Short mmCIF file of C-alpha atoms in Angstrom, two decimals:
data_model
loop_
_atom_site.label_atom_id
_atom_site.label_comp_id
_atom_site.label_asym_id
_atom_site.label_seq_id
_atom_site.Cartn_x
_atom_site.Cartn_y
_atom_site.Cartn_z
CA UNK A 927 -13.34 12.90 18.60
CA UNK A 928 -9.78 13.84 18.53
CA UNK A 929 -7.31 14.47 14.88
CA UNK A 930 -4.41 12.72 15.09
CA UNK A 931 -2.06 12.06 11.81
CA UNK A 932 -4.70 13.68 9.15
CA UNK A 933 -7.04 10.90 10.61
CA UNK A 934 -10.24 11.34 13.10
CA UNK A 935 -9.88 8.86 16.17
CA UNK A 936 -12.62 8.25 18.71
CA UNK A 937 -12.01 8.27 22.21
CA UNK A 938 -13.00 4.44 22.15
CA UNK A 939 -9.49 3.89 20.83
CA UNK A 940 -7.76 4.59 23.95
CA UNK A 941 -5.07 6.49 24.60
CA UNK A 942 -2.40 4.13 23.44
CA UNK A 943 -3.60 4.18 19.49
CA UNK A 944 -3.47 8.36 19.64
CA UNK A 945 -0.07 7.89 20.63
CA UNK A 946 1.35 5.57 17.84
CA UNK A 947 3.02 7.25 14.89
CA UNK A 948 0.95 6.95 11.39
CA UNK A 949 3.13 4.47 10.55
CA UNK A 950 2.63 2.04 13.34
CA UNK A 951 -0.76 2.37 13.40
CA UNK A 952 -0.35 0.69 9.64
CA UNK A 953 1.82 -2.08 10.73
CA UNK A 954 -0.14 -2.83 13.96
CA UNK A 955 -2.74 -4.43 12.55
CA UNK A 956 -3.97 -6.87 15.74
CA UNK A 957 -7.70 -6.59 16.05
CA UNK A 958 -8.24 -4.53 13.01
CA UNK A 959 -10.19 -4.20 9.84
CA UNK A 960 -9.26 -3.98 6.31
CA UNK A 961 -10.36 -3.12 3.17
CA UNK A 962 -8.38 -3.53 -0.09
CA UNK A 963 -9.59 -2.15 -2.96
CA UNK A 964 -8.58 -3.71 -6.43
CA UNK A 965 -7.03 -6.82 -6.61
CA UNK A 966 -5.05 -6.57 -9.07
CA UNK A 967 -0.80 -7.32 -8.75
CA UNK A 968 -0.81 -4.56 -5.95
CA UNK A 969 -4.27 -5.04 -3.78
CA UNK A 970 -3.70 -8.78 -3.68
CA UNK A 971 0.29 -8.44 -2.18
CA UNK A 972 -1.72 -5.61 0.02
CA UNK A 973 -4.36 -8.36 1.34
CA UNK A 974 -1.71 -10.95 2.36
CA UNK A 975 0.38 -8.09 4.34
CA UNK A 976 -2.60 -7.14 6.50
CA UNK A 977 -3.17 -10.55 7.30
CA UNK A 978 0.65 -10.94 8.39
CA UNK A 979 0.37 -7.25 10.40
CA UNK A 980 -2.87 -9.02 12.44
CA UNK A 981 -5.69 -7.80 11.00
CA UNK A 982 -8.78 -9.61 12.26
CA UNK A 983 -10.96 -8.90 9.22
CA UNK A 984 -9.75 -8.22 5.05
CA UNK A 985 -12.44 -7.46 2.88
CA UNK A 986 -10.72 -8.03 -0.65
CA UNK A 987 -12.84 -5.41 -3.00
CA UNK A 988 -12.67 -5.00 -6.68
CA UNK A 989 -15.19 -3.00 -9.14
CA UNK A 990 -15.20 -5.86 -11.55
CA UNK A 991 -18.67 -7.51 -11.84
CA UNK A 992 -17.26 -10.53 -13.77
CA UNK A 993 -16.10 -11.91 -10.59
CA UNK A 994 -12.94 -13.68 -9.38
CA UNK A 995 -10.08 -14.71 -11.03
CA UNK A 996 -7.75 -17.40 -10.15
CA UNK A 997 -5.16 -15.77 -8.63
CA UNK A 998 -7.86 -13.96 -6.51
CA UNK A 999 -9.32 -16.96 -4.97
CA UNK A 1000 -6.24 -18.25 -4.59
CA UNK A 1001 -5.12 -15.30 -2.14
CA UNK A 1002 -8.22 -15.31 -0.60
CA UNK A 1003 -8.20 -19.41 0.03
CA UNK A 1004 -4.62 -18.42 1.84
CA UNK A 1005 -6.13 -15.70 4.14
CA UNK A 1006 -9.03 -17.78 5.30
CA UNK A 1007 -6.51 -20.96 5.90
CA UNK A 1008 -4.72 -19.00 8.73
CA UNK A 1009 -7.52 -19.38 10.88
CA UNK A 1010 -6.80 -15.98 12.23
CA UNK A 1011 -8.41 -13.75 10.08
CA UNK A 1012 -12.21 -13.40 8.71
CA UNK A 1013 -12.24 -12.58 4.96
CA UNK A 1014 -14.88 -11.13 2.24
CA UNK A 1015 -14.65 -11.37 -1.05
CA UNK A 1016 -16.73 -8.86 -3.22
CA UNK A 1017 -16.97 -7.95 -6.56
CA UNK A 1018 -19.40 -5.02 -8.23
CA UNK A 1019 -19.97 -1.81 -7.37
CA UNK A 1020 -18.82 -0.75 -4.34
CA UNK A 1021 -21.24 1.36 -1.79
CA UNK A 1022 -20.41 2.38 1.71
CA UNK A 1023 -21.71 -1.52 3.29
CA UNK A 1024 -18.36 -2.78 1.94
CA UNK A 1025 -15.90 -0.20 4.24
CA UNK A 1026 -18.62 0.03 7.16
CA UNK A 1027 -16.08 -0.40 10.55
CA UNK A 1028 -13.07 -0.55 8.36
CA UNK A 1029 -10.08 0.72 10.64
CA UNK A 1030 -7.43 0.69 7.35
CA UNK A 1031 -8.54 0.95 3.58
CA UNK A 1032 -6.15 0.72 0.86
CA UNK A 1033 -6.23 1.69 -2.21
CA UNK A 1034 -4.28 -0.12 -5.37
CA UNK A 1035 -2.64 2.05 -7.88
CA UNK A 1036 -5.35 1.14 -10.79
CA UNK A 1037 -8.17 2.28 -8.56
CA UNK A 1038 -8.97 6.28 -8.26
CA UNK A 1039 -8.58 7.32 -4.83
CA UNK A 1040 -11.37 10.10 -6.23
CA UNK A 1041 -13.80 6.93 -5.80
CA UNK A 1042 -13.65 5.67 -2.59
CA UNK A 1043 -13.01 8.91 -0.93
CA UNK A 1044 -16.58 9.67 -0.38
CA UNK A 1045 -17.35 6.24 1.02
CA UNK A 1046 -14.78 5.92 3.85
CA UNK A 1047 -15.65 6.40 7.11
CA UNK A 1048 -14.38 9.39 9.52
CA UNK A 1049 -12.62 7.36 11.95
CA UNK A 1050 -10.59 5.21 9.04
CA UNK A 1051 -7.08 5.71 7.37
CA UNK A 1052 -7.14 5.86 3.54
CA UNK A 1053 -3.96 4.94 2.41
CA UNK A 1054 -2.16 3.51 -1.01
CA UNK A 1055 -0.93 0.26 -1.48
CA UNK A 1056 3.07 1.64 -2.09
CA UNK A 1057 2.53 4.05 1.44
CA UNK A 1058 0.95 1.14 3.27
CA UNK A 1059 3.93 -1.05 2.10
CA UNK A 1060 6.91 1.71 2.03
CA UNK A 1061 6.26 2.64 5.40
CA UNK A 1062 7.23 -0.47 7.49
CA UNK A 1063 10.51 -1.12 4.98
CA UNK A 1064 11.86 2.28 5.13
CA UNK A 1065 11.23 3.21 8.98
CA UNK A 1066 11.23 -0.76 10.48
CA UNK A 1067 13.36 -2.32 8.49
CA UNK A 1068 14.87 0.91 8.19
CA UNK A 1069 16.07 0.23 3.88
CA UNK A 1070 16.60 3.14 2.12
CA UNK A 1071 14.52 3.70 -0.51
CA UNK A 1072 14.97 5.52 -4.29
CA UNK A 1073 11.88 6.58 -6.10
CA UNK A 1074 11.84 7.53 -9.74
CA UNK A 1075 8.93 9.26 -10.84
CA UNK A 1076 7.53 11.74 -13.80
CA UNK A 1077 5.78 11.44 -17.33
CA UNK A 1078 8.13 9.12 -19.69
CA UNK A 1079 11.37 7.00 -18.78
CA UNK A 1080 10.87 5.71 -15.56
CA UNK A 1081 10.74 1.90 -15.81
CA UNK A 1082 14.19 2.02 -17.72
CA UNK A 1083 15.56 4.40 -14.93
CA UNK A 1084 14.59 2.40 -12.25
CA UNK A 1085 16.15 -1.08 -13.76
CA UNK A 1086 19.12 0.97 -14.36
CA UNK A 1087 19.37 2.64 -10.92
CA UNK A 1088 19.21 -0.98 -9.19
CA UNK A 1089 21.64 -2.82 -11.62
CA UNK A 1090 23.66 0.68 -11.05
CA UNK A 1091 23.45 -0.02 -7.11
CA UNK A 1092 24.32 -3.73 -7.46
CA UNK A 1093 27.21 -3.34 -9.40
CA UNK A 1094 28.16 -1.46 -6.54
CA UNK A 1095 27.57 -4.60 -4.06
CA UNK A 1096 24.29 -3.81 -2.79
CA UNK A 1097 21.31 -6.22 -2.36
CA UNK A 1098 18.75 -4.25 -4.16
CA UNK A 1099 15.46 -5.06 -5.55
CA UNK A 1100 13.17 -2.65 -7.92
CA UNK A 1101 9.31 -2.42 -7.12
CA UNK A 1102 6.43 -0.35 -7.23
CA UNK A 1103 4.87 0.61 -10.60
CA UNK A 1104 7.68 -1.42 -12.63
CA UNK A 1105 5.93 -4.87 -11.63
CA UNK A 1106 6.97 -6.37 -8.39
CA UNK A 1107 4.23 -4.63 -5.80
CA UNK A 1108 5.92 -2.89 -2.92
CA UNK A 1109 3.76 -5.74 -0.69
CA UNK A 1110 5.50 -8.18 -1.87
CA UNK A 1111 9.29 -7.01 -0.69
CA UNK A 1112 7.69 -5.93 2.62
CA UNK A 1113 5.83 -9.68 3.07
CA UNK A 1114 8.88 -10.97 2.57
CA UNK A 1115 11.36 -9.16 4.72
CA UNK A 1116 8.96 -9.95 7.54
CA UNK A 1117 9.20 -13.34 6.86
CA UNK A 1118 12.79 -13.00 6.62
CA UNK A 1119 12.98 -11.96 10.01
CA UNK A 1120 10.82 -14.96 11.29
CA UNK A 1121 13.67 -17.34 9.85
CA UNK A 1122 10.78 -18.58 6.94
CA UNK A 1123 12.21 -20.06 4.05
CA UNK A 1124 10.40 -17.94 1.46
CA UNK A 1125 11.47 -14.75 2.82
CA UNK A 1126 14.09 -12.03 2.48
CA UNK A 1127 17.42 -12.23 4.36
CA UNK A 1128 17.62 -8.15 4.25
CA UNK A 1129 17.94 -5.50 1.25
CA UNK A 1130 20.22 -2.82 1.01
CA UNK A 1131 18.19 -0.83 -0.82
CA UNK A 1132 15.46 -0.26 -3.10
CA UNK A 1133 14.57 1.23 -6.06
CA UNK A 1134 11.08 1.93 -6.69
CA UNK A 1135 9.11 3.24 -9.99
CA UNK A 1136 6.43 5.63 -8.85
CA UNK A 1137 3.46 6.80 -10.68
CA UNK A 1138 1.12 9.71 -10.73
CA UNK A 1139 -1.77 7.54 -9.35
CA UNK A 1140 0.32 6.00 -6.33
CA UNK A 1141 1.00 9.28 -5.54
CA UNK A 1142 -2.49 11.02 -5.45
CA UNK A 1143 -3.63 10.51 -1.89
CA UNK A 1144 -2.46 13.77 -0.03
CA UNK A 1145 -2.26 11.64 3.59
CA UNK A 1146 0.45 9.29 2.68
CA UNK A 1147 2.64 12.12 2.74
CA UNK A 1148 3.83 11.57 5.85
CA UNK A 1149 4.23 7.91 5.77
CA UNK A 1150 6.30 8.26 2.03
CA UNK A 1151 9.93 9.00 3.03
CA UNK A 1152 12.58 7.76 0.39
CA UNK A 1153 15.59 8.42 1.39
CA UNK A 1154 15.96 10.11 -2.40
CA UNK A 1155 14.07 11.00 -4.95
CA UNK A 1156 13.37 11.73 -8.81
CA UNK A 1157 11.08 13.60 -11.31
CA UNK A 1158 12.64 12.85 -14.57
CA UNK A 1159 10.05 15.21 -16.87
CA UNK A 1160 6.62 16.50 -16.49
CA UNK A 1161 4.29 16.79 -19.52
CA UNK A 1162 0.45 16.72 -19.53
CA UNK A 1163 -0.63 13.24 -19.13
CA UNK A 1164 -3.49 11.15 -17.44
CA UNK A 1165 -5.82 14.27 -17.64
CA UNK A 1166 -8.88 11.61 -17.07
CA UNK A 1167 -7.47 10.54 -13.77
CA UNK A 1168 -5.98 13.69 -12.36
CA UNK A 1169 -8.64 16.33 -14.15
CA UNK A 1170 -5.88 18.09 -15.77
CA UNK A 1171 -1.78 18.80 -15.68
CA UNK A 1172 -2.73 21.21 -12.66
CA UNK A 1173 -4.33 17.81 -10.74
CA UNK A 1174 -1.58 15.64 -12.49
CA UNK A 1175 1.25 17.97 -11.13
#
């Protein structure tokens, strides 16, 4: 076993995967397996990107025992009609069956990343739904990206920041934690590129609201790179997510 990128890679995976940058290895999806956990907004926008990067295999995972909702089935109706990609739906508890040969597993925002650590295996990339997403758009599509992040005033910062950048003339869109998933604008631009009528011609820019638990998984560090950045205030919050201001820091 070799370490490449903060991840563990067996020699089975050739030489050409421990050369790829983190990144690619996220947006090169052809032959692998996902897992996206909590399908809410975020995980579902997450599920229908992996199927457009290639993946071969989604397992769409939420903690909810009351089973699926509409808008769940609906997404997962959409992966299984491409033909190209075998999906799982599963709702419950989740144990370490559900991420067993999972190459990619990401996380969605509502879903502590404290959780599923312990349950993915050595040889797979744990990674949040706004890293997963962010990564392609800022460093393929190469749009520059504007986070706004800390305890209170974010949302309103972030709508200001993009109608501040469009009054300039830019084509700007704001995502993340203030509604539209970061998924969604990177689905899109791909389709864009393919000529598809419900994608996105290009962006500018983006703004993007950014909370604490986006931000909790140390390895996405090197796949987050706006271009700049914001902490508008820090005060103790979300101590039963983050164990304290120290964790929440």
């Amino acid at each position: 076993l070799a370490t490449s990128g903060g991840r563990v890679v067996s020699e089975s995976e050739g030489d050409d995967d421990l050369r790829l940058e983190p990144h690619e290895r996220l947006v090169d999806l052809g032959g692998k397996r996902v897992a996206v956990v909590g399908l809410g907004a975020s995980g579902l926008a997450a599920a229908a990107l992996a199927l457009d990067r290639g993946a071969s295999r989604v397992a769409m995972l939420d903690s909810n025992p009351s089973g699926p909702t509409d808008a769940q089935v609906e997404v997962a109706r959409d992966l299984e009609s491409s033909g190209s990609c075998e999906v799982a739906l599963r709702f419950g508890p989740h144990d370490l069956a559900d991420f067993e040969g999972c190459d990619v597993i990401v996380c969605s925002p509502g879903v502590p990343a404290s959780s599923i650590a312990p349950l993915v295996p050595p040889a797979a990339t744990l990674v949040s739904e706004l890293a997963f997403a962010l990564c392609e758009i800022t460093q393929n599509f190469a749009v520059p990206v504007a986070c706004v992040t800390g305890t209170n005033g974010k949302t309103t910062t972030t709508t200001f920041l993009c109608s501040l950048l469009e009054g300039l003339g830019k084509t700007c869109e704001a995502c993340g934690n203030i509604g539209l998933p970061a998924s969604d604008v990177c689905l899109r631009l791909r389709r864009g590129v393919r000529g598809e009528g419900n994608g996105t011609g290009g962006l500018d820019c983006l703004a993007v609201e950014v909370s604490s638990y986006q931000l909790e998984i140390e390895s996405c560090r090197d796949l987050f790179r706006p271009r700049a950045a914001a902490i508008l205030n820090l005060t103790d919050d979300h101590a039963e997510r983050h164990g304290g201001v120290e964790g929440y820091a």
